[in-house]
Coordinates of C-alpha atoms in Angstrom, one line a residue:
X162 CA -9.6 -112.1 -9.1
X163 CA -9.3 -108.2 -9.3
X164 CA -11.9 -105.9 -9.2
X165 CA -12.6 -103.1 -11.8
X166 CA -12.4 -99.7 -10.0
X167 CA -15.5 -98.3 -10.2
X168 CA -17.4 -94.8 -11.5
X169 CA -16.8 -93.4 -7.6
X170 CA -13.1 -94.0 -7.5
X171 CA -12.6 -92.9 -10.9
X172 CA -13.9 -89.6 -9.7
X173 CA -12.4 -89.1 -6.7
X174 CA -8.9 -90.0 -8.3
X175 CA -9.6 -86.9 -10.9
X176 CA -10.6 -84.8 -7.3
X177 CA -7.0 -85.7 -5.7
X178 CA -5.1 -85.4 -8.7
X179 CA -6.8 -81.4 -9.6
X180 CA -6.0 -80.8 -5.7
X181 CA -2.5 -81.8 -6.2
X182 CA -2.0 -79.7 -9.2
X183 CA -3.3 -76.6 -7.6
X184 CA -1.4 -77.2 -4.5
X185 CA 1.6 -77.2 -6.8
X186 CA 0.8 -74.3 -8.4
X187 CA 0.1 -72.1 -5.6
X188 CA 3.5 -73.7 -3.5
X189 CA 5.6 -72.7 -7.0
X190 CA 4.2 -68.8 -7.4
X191 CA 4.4 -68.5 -3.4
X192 CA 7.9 -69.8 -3.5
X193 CA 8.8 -66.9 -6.6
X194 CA 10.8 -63.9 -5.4
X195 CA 8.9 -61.7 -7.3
X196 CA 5.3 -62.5 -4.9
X197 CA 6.9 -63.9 -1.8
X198 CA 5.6 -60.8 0.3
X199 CA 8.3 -60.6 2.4
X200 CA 10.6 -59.5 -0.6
X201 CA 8.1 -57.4 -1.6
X202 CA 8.0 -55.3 1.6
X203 CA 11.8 -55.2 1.2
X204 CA 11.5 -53.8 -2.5
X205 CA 8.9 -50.9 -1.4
X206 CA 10.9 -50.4 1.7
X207 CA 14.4 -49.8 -0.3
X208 CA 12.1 -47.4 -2.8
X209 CA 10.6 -45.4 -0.2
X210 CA 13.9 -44.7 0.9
X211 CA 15.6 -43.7 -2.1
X212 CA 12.2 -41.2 -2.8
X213 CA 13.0 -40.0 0.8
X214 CA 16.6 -39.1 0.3
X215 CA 15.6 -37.2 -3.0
X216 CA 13.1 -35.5 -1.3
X217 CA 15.3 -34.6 1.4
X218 CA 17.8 -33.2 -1.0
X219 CA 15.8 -30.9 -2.3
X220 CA 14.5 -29.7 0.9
X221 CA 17.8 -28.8 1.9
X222 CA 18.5 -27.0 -1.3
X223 CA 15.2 -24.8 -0.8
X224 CA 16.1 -24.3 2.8
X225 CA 19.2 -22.8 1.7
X226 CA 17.7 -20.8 -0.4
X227 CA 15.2 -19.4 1.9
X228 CA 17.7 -18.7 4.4
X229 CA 20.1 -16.7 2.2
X230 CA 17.2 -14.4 1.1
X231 CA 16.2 -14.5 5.0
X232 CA 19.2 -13.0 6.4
X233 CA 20.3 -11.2 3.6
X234 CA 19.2 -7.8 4.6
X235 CA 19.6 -5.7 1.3
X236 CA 16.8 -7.9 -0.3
X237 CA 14.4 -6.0 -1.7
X238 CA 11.1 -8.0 -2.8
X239 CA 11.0 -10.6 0.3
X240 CA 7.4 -12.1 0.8
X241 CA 6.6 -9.2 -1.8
X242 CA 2.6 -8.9 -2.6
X243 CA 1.3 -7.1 -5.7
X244 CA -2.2 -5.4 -5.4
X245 CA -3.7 -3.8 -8.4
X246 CA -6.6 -1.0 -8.4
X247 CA -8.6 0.7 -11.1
X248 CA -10.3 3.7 -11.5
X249 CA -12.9 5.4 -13.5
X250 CA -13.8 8.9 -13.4
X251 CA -16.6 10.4 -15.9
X252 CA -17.4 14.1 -16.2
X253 CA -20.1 15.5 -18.1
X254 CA -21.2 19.1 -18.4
X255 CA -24.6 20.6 -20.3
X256 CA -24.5 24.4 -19.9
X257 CA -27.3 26.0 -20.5
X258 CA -26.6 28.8 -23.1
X259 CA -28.2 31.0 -25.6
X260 CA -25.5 32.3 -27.7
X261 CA -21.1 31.1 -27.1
X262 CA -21.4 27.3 -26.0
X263 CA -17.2 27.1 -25.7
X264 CA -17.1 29.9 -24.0
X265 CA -19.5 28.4 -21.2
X266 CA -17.1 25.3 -21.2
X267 CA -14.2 27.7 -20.6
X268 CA -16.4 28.9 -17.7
X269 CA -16.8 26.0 -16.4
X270 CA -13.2 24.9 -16.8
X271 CA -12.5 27.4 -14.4
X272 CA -14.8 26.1 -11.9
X273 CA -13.0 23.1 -11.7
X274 CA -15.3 20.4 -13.7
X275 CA -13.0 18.6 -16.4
X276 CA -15.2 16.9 -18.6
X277 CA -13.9 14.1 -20.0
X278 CA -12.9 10.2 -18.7
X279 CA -10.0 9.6 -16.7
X280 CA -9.0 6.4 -16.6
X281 CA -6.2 5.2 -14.3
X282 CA -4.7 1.5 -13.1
X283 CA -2.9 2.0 -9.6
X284 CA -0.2 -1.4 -8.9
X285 CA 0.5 -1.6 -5.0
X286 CA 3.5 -3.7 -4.1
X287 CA 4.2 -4.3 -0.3
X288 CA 7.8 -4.4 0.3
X289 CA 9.6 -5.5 3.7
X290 CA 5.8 -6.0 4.9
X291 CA 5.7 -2.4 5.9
X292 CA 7.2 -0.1 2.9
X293 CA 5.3 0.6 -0.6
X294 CA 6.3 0.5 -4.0
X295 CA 3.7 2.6 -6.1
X296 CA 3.3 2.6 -10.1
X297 CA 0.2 5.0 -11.5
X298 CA -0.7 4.5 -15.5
X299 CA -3.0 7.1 -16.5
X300 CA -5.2 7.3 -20.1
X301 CA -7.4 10.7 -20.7
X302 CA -10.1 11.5 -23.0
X303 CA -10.8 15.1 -22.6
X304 CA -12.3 17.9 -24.7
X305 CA -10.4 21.1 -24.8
X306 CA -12.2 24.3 -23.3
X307 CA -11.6 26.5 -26.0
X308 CA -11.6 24.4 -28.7
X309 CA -13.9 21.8 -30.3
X310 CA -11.6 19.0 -30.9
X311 CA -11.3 16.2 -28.4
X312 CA -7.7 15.0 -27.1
X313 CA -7.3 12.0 -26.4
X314 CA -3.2 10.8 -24.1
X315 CA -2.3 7.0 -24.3
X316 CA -1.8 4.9 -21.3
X317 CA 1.5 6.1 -20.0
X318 CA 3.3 6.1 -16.8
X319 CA 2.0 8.9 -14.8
X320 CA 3.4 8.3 -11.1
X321 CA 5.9 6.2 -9.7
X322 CA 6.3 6.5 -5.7
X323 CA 8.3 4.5 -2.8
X324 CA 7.0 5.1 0.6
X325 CA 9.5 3.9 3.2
X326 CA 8.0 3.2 6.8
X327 CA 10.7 3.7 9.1
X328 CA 8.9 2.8 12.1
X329 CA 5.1 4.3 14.1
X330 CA 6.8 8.1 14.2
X331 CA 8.3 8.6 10.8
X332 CA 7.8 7.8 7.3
X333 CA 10.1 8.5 4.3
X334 CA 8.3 9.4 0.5
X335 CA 10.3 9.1 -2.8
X336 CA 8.8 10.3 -5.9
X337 CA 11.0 10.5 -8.9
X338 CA 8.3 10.6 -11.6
X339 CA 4.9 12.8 -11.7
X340 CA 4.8 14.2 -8.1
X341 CA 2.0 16.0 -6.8
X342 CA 1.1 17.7 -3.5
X343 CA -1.3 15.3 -2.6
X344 CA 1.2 13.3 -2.7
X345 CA 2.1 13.7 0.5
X346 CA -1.3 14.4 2.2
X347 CA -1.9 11.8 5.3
X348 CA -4.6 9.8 5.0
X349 CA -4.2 10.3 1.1
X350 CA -6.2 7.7 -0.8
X351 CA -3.6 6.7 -4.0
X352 CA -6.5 6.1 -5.9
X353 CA -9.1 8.8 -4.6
X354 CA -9.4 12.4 -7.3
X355 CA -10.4 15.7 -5.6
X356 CA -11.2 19.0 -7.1
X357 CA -12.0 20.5 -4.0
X358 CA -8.8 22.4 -3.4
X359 CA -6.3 25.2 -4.9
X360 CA -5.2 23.9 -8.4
X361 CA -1.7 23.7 -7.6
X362 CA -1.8 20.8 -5.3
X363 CA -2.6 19.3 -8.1
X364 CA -0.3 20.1 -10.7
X365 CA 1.9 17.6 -11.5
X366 CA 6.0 18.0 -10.8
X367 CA 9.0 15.9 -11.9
X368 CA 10.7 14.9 -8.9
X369 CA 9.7 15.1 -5.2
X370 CA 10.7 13.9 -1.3
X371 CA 9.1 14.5 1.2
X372 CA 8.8 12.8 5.3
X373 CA 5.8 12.7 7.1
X374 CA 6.4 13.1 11.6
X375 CA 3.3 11.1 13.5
X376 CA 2.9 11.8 17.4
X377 CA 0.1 10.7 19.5
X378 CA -2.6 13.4 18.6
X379 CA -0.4 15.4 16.1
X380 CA 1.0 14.8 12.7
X381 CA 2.8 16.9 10.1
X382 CA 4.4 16.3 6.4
X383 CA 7.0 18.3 4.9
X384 CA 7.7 18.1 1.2
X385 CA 10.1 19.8 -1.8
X386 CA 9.1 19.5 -5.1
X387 CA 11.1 20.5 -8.5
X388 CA 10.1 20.6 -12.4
X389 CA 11.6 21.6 -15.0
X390 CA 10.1 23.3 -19.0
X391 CA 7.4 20.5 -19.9
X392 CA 8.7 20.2 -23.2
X393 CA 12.0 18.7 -24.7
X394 CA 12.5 21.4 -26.9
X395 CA 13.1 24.3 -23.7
X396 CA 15.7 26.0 -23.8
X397 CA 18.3 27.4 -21.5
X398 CA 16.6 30.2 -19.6
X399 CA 13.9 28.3 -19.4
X400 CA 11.9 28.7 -16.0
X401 CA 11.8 25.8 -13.8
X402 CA 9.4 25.1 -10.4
X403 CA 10.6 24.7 -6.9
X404 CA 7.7 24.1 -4.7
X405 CA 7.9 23.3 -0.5
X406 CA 4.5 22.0 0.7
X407 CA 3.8 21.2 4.2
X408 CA 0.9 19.9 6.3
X409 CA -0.4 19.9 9.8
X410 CA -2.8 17.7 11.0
X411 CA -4.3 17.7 14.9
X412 CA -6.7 15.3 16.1
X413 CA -8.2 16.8 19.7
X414 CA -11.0 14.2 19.9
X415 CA -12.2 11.2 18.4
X416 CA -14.0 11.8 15.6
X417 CA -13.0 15.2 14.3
X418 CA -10.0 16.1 12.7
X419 CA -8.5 19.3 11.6
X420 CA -5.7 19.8 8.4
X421 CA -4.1 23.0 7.6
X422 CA -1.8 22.4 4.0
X423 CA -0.4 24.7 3.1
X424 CA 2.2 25.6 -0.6
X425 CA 5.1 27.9 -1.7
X426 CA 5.6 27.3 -5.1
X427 CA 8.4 30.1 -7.0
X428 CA 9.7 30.0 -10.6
X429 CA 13.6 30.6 -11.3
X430 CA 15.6 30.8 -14.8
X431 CA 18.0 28.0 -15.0
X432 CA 19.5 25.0 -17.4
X433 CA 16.8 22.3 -18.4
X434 CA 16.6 19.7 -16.0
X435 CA 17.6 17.1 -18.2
X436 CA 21.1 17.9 -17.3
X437 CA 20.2 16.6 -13.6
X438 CA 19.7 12.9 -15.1
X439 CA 16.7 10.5 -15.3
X440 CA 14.9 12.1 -12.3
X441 CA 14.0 15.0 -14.4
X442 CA 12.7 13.8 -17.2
X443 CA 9.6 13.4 -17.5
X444 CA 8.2 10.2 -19.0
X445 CA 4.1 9.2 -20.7
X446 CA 1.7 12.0 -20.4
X447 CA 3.6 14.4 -18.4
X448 CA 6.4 14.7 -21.7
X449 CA 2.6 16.1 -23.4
X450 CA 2.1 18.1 -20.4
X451 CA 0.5 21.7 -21.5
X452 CA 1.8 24.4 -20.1
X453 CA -0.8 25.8 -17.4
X454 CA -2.0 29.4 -17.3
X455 CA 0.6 30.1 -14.4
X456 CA 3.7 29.3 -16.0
X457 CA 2.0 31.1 -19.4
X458 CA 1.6 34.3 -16.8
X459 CA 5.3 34.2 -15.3
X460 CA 6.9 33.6 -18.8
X461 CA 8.9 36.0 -18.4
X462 CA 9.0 37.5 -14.7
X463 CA 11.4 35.8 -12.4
X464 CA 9.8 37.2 -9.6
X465 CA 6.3 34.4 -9.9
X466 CA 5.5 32.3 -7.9
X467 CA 2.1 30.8 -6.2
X468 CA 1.4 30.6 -2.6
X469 CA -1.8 28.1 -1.6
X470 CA -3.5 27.2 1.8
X471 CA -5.9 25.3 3.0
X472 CA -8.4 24.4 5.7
X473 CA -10.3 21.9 6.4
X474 CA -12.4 19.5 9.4
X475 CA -13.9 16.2 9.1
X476 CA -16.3 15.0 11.6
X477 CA -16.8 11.4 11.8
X478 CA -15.2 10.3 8.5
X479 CA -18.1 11.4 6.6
X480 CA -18.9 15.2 7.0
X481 CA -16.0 17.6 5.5
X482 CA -15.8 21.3 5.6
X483 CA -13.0 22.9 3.3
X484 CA -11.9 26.4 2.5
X485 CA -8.9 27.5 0.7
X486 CA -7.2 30.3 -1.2
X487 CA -4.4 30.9 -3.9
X488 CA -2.4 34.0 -4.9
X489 CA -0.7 33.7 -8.4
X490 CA 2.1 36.4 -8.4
X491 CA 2.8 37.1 -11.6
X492 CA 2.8 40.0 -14.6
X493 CA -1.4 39.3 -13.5
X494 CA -2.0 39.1 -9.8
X495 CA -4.1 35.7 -10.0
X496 CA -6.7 35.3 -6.5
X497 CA -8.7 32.0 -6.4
X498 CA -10.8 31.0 -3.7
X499 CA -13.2 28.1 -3.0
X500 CA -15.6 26.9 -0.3
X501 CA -16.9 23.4 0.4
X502 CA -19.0 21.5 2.4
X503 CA -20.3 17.8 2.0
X504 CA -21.6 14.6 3.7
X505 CA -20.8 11.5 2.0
X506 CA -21.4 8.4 4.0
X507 CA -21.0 4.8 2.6
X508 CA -24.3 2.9 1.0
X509 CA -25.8 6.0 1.9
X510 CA -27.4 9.5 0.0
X511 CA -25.2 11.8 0.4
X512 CA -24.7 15.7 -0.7
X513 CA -22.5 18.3 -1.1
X514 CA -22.3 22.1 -1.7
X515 CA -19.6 24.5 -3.2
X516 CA -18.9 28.0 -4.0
X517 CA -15.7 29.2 -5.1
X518 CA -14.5 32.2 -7.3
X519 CA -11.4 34.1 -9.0
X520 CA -10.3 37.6 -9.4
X521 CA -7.7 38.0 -12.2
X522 CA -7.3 41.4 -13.7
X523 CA -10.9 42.8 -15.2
X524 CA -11.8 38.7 -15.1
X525 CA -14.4 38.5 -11.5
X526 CA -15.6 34.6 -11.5
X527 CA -18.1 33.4 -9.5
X528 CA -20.1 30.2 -9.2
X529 CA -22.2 28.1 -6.7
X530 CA -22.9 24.2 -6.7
X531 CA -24.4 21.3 -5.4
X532 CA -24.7 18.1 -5.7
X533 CA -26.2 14.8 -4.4
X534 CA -24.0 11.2 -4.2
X535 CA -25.4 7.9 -4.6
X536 CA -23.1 5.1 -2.8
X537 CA -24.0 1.9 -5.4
X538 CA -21.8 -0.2 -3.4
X539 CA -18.7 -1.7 -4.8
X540 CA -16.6 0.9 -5.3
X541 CA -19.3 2.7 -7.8
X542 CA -20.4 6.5 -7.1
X543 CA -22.9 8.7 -8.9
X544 CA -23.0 12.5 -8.2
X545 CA -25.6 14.5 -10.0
X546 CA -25.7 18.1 -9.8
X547 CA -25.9 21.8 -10.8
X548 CA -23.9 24.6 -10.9
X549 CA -24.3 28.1 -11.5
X550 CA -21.5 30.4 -13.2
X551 CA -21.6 34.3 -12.9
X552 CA -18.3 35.5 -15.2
X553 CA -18.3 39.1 -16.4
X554 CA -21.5 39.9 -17.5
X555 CA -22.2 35.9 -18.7
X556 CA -24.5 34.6 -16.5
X557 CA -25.6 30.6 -16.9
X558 CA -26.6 27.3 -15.2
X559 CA -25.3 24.4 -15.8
X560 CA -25.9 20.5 -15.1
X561 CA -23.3 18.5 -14.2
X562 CA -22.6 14.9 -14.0
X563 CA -20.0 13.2 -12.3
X564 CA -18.8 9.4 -11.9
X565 CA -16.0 7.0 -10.1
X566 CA -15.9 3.5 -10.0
X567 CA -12.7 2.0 -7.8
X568 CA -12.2 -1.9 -8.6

């Protein structure tokens, strides 16, 4: 007689038969190509390999690259760095007068305060990791001495200057485009503005070259300079400036230096530089250049020309003393003179005192100064301070407010 199967086997027949299925299941997706892991390791191993050889392609193509640029010596711009610098000078001026207030600005024009804001962005590129490629833009805001109106020049390209290292001893200077004495001045800050010295270092020129010779405790630069009429519309006949300046500098111990700069500067009738080429023309504001008082004097003597020196020591980075003179010769015999001493360390108070004058015909000029500076960190400086102008028989003090701020 056969026996029903009962509840339990009934059960454990469903148990076997759901363990068979799943052991099918698993056997059949383990047995697929696509999830049998050795395959897999196969797949990523043939991928990897083909990213590899891309990536090694292209690192051969850059390497190439690199090394063309590496021994290819006429290269200019190789690991070429770009540093940019800007700086803000503000110059205000309250005379204290009764009676002609532009002609106490005129006065104090010729002391050497230009009031006004002078605005200039300096680019820095590093060439060869030891030569300079130098770009100055200049803006100016500036009221005139003798007239009420206020004028104003447009960003422009003021400077453009390649210093060439050759090695410790020597150095090479190349300045097709706004020149200036200072130029070439060692230890010249391409940012820094200075009054403090004859007014033809500063005057701007066309074209320059110049080389500067270091030794162990002495250095000296040596510099020609050329510009031509400052407008388009010169003529032939028109005079044109050839300036030599040159500079000695002599270190005898540490901490004190001593500078004597020194400038011929002559005036000669010939074609308008434009005929030279591009290196003569000037470009931005120097195209709007007014003519200064010394080319207005030697207008028509052929015989001008300006002869500057200077002097000056600085102890421990901080303390300066400065004295200089300048002889215009001209239809006017021209003297100017100036005096200055000042201690300006950094994040510290600092002062500052000058005296300085000018002899030009019946014109005597006299005035005295000082002037404290406040180091506000970060490139900021404040300089407060008076000044008193004896001209003639115009006597009058006036405060004066000055302010740079490098970024």
């Amino acid at each position: 007689m056969e026996t029903k199967p009962s509840l339990v086997d009934n059960i454990k027949g469903i148990m076997k038969s759901g363990e068979e299925f799943v052991k099918g299941a698993f056997l059949r997706i383990s047995d697929s190509p696509n999830h049998n892991p050795i395959e897999i390791l196969k797949r990523l191993q043939r991928e990897a390999f083909s990213d590899l050889m891309k990536l090694r392609d292209r690192q051969d193509k850059v390497e190439s690259v690199l090394s063309f640029y590496k021994f290819s010596k006429g290269f200019p711009f190789q690991e070429a760095t770009t540093r940019v610098k800007a700086v803000i000078d503000v110059v205000a001026a309250l005379p204290y007068v009764e009676d002609d207030f532009l002609q106490a600005m005129g006065s104090l024009d010729r002391t050497g305060t230009k009031t006004g804001i002078n605005t200039r962005f300096i680019f820095e590129t590093v060439l060869r990791q030891k030569d300079a490629l130098v770009a100055e833009l200049t803006t100016t805001q500036q009221r005139t001495a003798h007239q009420s109106r206020i004028f104003e020049s447009p960003l422009s390209l003021t400077t453009l200057m390649y210093s060439a290292n050759i090695n410790y001893w020597l150095s090479l200077v190349s300045i097709p485009l706004g020149a200036r004495c200072t130029n070439f001045a060692q230890g010249h800050n391409i940012g820094g503005f200075s009054s403090d010295g004859p007014p033809s270092f500063n005057q701007y020129h066309n074209c320059a070259a110049g080389l500067t010779v270091k030794g162990i405790n002495l250095s000296a630069s040596l510099a020609a300079l050329a510009s031509g009429p400052a407008t388009q519309q010169a003529t032939a006949g028109s005079k044109c400036c050839l300036a030599t300046f040159g500079q000695v500098s002599y270190h005898p111990i540490d901490g004190l230096k001593i500078t004597l700069s020194g400038l011929w500067q002559i005036y000669r009738s010939s074609p308008r530089l434009a005929k030279l080429g591009s290196l003569a023309i000037p470009l931005g504001r120097l195209r709007e250049q007014k003519t200064s008082e010394v080319t207005q004097n030697i207008a028509d003597n052929n015989s001008a020309g300006t002869i500057a020196v200077m002097l000056d020591s600085e102890f421990d980075e901080s303390t300066k003393i400065k004295g200089w003179f300048e002889v215009e010769k001209s239809t006017a015999r021209s003297v100017r003179w100036g005096m200055s001493i000042f201690d300006t360390p950094e994040n510290e108070l600092g002062w500052g005192l000058r005296m300085g004058g000018m002899g030009k015909g019946q014109l005597n000029h006299l005035h005295l100064g000082g002037f404290l500076n406040f180091d506000l960190g970060r490139g900021a400086k404040l300089q407060p301070g008076v000044v008193y102008v004896m001209e003639g028989r115009s006597h009058f003090p006036a405060l004066v407010f000055e302010s740079s701020w490098s970024m």
